[in-house]
């Protein structure tokens, strides 16, 4: 049972445009969400997070939006750069457990 | 700190052999996670420890898989006997209990032939 889902396995965006990566979750107990970025042959690295008490968190070119009623979050990257090309994982956690559950990932390619 | 250290980086073994993957978490972190990355399931949580105690191993696929954390600075994931379908990249991650961000190692690419 996949509690965190990323339905788009890949996304291709032109440099300078906006990249939007989506994530859905099923467990209403999740109260903290994270995005990780992964380059080939490396471990995932933390990118940005959001608590369930917020609906938006911004860090430079990266913004995460949370829609609790729809159990949906998205990561916006603007403007997209070729160095953003990587696999992006959405993750969710609940404060009453230590579990950190990841989605299946979306491969983003930013082309010139 | 050197971050989460995993060894070996690559492992090629024959079907039926025992495989042991190793992880050294970041010093001071008290939660440790083992994940397996596959195309179909993404980063799949296998097991996690809190203060060296296994808390949830419901993600361990079969009895062939076992994990231990004998102390705060070392954990192992063992597969015995290994099968070709176990081929994947295995990641270890650690974090402070009160934080949500987990830090990952570089992974072990396991190939079972």
PDB file of N, CA and C in Angstrom, chain A residues 2 31-32 34 36 38 41-44 46 89 93-95 97-104, chain B residues 9 31 33 35 37 40-43 45 48 50 56 58 91 95 97 100-102 104-106:
ATOM      1  N   UNK A   2       0.838   1.977  -1.094  1.00  0.00           N
ATOM      2  CA  UNK A   2       1.705   3.137  -1.247  1.00  0.00           C
ATOM      3  C   UNK A   2       1.029   4.335  -0.597  1.00  0.00           C
ATOM      4  N   UNK A  31       1.853  14.758   9.298  1.00  0.00           N
ATOM      5  CA  UNK A  31       1.792  16.176   9.635  1.00  0.00           C
ATOM      6  C   UNK A  31       3.072  16.928   9.279  1.00  0.00           C
ATOM      7  N   UNK A  32       3.962  16.264   8.571  1.00  0.00           N
ATOM      8  CA  UNK A  32       5.180  16.945   8.132  1.00  0.00           C
ATOM      9  C   UNK A  32       5.604  16.321   6.816  1.00  0.00           C
ATOM     10  N   UNK A  34       8.339  16.488   3.320  1.00  0.00           N
ATOM     11  CA  UNK A  34       9.671  16.881   2.892  1.00  0.00           C
ATOM     12  C   UNK A  34       9.856  16.544   1.413  1.00  0.00           C
ATOM     13  N   UNK A  36      13.058  15.665  -1.239  1.00  0.00           N
ATOM     14  CA  UNK A  36      14.458  15.324  -1.372  1.00  0.00           C
ATOM     15  C   UNK A  36      14.813  15.304  -2.845  1.00  0.00           C
ATOM     16  N   UNK A  38      17.738  13.773  -5.642  1.00  0.00           N
ATOM     17  CA  UNK A  38      18.730  12.715  -5.757  1.00  0.00           C
ATOM     18  C   UNK A  38      19.402  12.750  -7.128  1.00  0.00           C
ATOM     19  N   UNK A  41      24.007   7.950  -8.478  1.00  0.00           N
ATOM     20  CA  UNK A  41      25.118   7.429  -7.669  1.00  0.00           C
ATOM     21  C   UNK A  41      25.336   8.202  -6.364  1.00  0.00           C
ATOM     22  N   UNK A  42      24.345   8.959  -5.946  1.00  0.00           N
ATOM     23  CA  UNK A  42      24.433   9.658  -4.669  1.00  0.00           C
ATOM     24  C   UNK A  42      23.202   9.352  -3.835  1.00  0.00           C
ATOM     25  N   UNK A  43      23.306   9.615  -2.531  1.00  0.00           N
ATOM     26  CA  UNK A  43      22.125   9.478  -1.689  1.00  0.00           C
ATOM     27  C   UNK A  43      21.220  10.688  -1.832  1.00  0.00           C
ATOM     28  N   UNK A  44      19.941  10.531  -1.496  1.00  0.00           N
ATOM     29  CA  UNK A  44      19.024  11.676  -1.520  1.00  0.00           C
ATOM     30  C   UNK A  44      19.484  12.751  -0.539  1.00  0.00           C
ATOM     31  N   UNK A  46      18.210  16.461   1.391  1.00  0.00           N
ATOM     32  CA  UNK A  46      17.052  17.260   1.784  1.00  0.00           C
ATOM     33  C   UNK A  46      17.003  18.569   1.002  1.00  0.00           C
ATOM     34  N   UNK A  89      12.075  13.188  -4.670  1.00  0.00           N
ATOM     35  CA  UNK A  89      11.236  12.327  -3.848  1.00  0.00           C
ATOM     36  C   UNK A  89      10.447  13.174  -2.863  1.00  0.00           C
ATOM     37  N   UNK A  93       5.845  12.288   7.167  1.00  0.00           N
ATOM     38  CA  UNK A  93       6.093  11.747   8.494  1.00  0.00           C
ATOM     39  C   UNK A  93       4.984  12.195   9.431  1.00  0.00           C
ATOM     40  N   UNK A  94       4.778  11.411  10.481  1.00  0.00           N
ATOM     41  CA  UNK A  94       3.794  11.756  11.500  1.00  0.00           C
ATOM     42  C   UNK A  94       4.517  11.909  12.832  1.00  0.00           C
ATOM     43  N   UNK A  95       4.135  12.919  13.591  1.00  0.00           N
ATOM     44  CA  UNK A  95       4.857  13.220  14.833  1.00  0.00           C
ATOM     45  C   UNK A  95       4.748  12.096  15.864  1.00  0.00           C
ATOM     46  N   UNK A  97       4.978   8.978  15.281  1.00  0.00           N
ATOM     47  CA  UNK A  97       5.833   7.845  14.916  1.00  0.00           C
ATOM     48  C   UNK A  97       7.148   8.397  14.382  1.00  0.00           C
ATOM     49  N   UNK A  98       8.110   7.526  14.207  1.00  0.00           N
ATOM     50  CA  UNK A  98       9.376   7.959  13.614  1.00  0.00           C
ATOM     51  C   UNK A  98       9.446   7.667  12.134  1.00  0.00           C
ATOM     52  N   UNK A  99       8.389   7.063  11.598  1.00  0.00           N
ATOM     53  CA  UNK A  99       8.437   6.629  10.210  1.00  0.00           C
ATOM     54  C   UNK A  99       8.590   7.804   9.263  1.00  0.00           C
ATOM     55  N   UNK A 100       9.396   7.629   8.250  1.00  0.00           N
ATOM     56  CA  UNK A 100       9.556   8.596   7.176  1.00  0.00           C
ATOM     57  C   UNK A 100       9.291   7.834   5.896  1.00  0.00           C
ATOM     58  N   UNK A 101       8.142   8.116   5.266  1.00  0.00           N
ATOM     59  CA  UNK A 101       7.680   7.356   4.109  1.00  0.00           C
ATOM     60  C   UNK A 101       7.908   8.170   2.849  1.00  0.00           C
ATOM     61  N   UNK A 102       8.510   7.521   1.854  1.00  0.00           N
ATOM     62  CA  UNK A 102       8.830   8.189   0.602  1.00  0.00           C
ATOM     63  C   UNK A 102       7.916   7.733  -0.522  1.00  0.00           C
ATOM     64  N   UNK A 103       7.815   8.591  -1.522  1.00  0.00           N
ATOM     65  CA  UNK A 103       7.101   8.247  -2.742  1.00  0.00           C
ATOM     66  C   UNK A 103       8.024   7.568  -3.734  1.00  0.00           C
ATOM     67  N   UNK A 104       7.520   7.368  -4.948  1.00  0.00           N
ATOM     68  CA  UNK A 104       8.258   6.637  -5.970  1.00  0.00           C
ATOM     69  C   UNK A 104       9.221   7.513  -6.755  1.00  0.00           C
TER      70      UNK A 104
ATOM     71  N   UNK B   9      30.233   0.123  -1.289  1.00  0.00           N
ATOM     72  CA  UNK B   9      29.468   0.934  -2.244  1.00  0.00           C
ATOM     73  C   UNK B   9      28.828   0.055  -3.309  1.00  0.00           C
ATOM     74  N   UNK B  31      17.938   7.987  15.480  1.00  0.00           N
ATOM     75  CA  UNK B  31      17.051   7.200  14.623  1.00  0.00           C
ATOM     76  C   UNK B  31      17.819   6.779  13.384  1.00  0.00           C
ATOM     77  N   UNK B  33      17.404   4.469   9.646  1.00  0.00           N
ATOM     78  CA  UNK B  33      16.481   3.880   8.680  1.00  0.00           C
ATOM     79  C   UNK B  33      17.256   3.100   7.624  1.00  0.00           C
ATOM     80  N   UNK B  35      16.491   1.804   3.718  1.00  0.00           N
ATOM     81  CA  UNK B  35      15.589   1.898   2.575  1.00  0.00           C
ATOM     82  C   UNK B  35      16.155   1.085   1.418  1.00  0.00           C
ATOM     83  N   UNK B  37      15.842   1.167  -2.838  1.00  0.00           N
ATOM     84  CA  UNK B  37      15.328   1.923  -3.977  1.00  0.00           C
ATOM     85  C   UNK B  37      15.114   0.999  -5.165  1.00  0.00           C
ATOM     86  N   UNK B  40       9.930   0.385  -9.202  1.00  0.00           N
ATOM     87  CA  UNK B  40       8.487   0.234  -8.972  1.00  0.00           C
ATOM     88  C   UNK B  40       8.023   0.912  -7.688  1.00  0.00           C
ATOM     89  N   UNK B  41       8.808   0.854  -6.649  1.00  0.00           N
ATOM     90  CA  UNK B  41       8.340   1.310  -5.340  1.00  0.00           C
ATOM     91  C   UNK B  41       9.085   2.521  -4.822  1.00  0.00           C
ATOM     92  N   UNK B  42      10.016   3.036  -5.596  1.00  0.00           N
ATOM     93  CA  UNK B  42      10.763   4.207  -5.154  1.00  0.00           C
ATOM     94  C   UNK B  42      11.641   3.870  -3.970  1.00  0.00           C
ATOM     95  N   UNK B  43      11.632   4.735  -2.951  1.00  0.00           N
ATOM     96  CA  UNK B  43      12.397   4.491  -1.729  1.00  0.00           C
ATOM     97  C   UNK B  43      11.480   3.779  -0.729  1.00  0.00           C
ATOM     98  N   UNK B  45      10.772   1.844   2.661  1.00  0.00           N
ATOM     99  CA  UNK B  45      11.291   1.711   4.021  1.00  0.00           C
ATOM    100  C   UNK B  45      11.270   0.247   4.436  1.00  0.00           C
ATOM    101  N   UNK B  48      13.249   0.584  10.703  1.00  0.00           N
ATOM    102  CA  UNK B  48      13.933   1.683  11.360  1.00  0.00           C
ATOM    103  C   UNK B  48      14.130   1.407  12.837  1.00  0.00           C
ATOM    104  N   UNK B  50      15.142   3.167  16.735  1.00  0.00           N
ATOM    105  CA  UNK B  50      15.198   4.351  17.576  1.00  0.00           C
ATOM    106  C   UNK B  50      15.976   3.986  18.833  1.00  0.00           C
ATOM    107  N   UNK B  56      10.012  -0.698  13.848  1.00  0.00           N
ATOM    108  CA  UNK B  56       9.053  -1.171  12.841  1.00  0.00           C
ATOM    109  C   UNK B  56       9.822  -1.873  11.730  1.00  0.00           C
ATOM    110  N   UNK B  58       8.094  -3.828   9.491  1.00  0.00           N
ATOM    111  CA  UNK B  58       7.019  -4.319   8.618  1.00  0.00           C
ATOM    112  C   UNK B  58       7.374  -4.226   7.140  1.00  0.00           C
ATOM    113  N   UNK B  91      19.830   2.051   0.889  1.00  0.00           N
ATOM    114  CA  UNK B  91      20.268   3.270   1.568  1.00  0.00           C
ATOM    115  C   UNK B  91      20.040   3.164   3.066  1.00  0.00           C
ATOM    116  N   UNK B  95      18.786  10.360  11.655  1.00  0.00           N
ATOM    117  CA  UNK B  95      18.322  11.680  12.042  1.00  0.00           C
ATOM    118  C   UNK B  95      18.217  11.759  13.558  1.00  0.00           C
ATOM    119  N   UNK B  97      16.024  12.411  16.780  1.00  0.00           N
ATOM    120  CA  UNK B  97      14.638  12.015  17.042  1.00  0.00           C
ATOM    121  C   UNK B  97      13.677  13.196  16.912  1.00  0.00           C
ATOM    122  N   UNK B 100      12.775  16.162  11.687  1.00  0.00           N
ATOM    123  CA  UNK B 100      12.160  15.364  10.637  1.00  0.00           C
ATOM    124  C   UNK B 100      13.125  15.055   9.504  1.00  0.00           C
ATOM    125  N   UNK B 101      14.134  15.917   9.315  1.00  0.00           N
ATOM    126  CA  UNK B 101      15.052  15.703   8.206  1.00  0.00           C
ATOM    127  C   UNK B 101      15.968  14.531   8.501  1.00  0.00           C
ATOM    128  N   UNK B 102      16.041  13.608   7.569  1.00  0.00           N
ATOM    129  CA  UNK B 102      16.962  12.481   7.655  1.00  0.00           C
ATOM    130  C   UNK B 102      18.095  12.684   6.663  1.00  0.00           C
ATOM    131  N   UNK B 104      21.056  10.894   4.392  1.00  0.00           N
ATOM    132  CA  UNK B 104      21.292   9.618   3.738  1.00  0.00           C
ATOM    133  C   UNK B 104      22.769   9.361   3.469  1.00  0.00           C
ATOM    134  N   UNK B 105      23.121   8.077   3.470  1.00  0.00           N
ATOM    135  CA  UNK B 105      24.412   7.666   2.965  1.00  0.00           C
ATOM    136  C   UNK B 105      24.374   7.596   1.449  1.00  0.00           C
ATOM    137  N   UNK B 106      25.489   7.213   0.864  1.00  0.00           N
ATOM    138  CA  UNK B 106      25.582   7.172  -0.590  1.00  0.00           C
ATOM    139  C   UNK B 106      25.013   5.894  -1.186  1.00  0.00           C
TER     140      UNK B 106
END
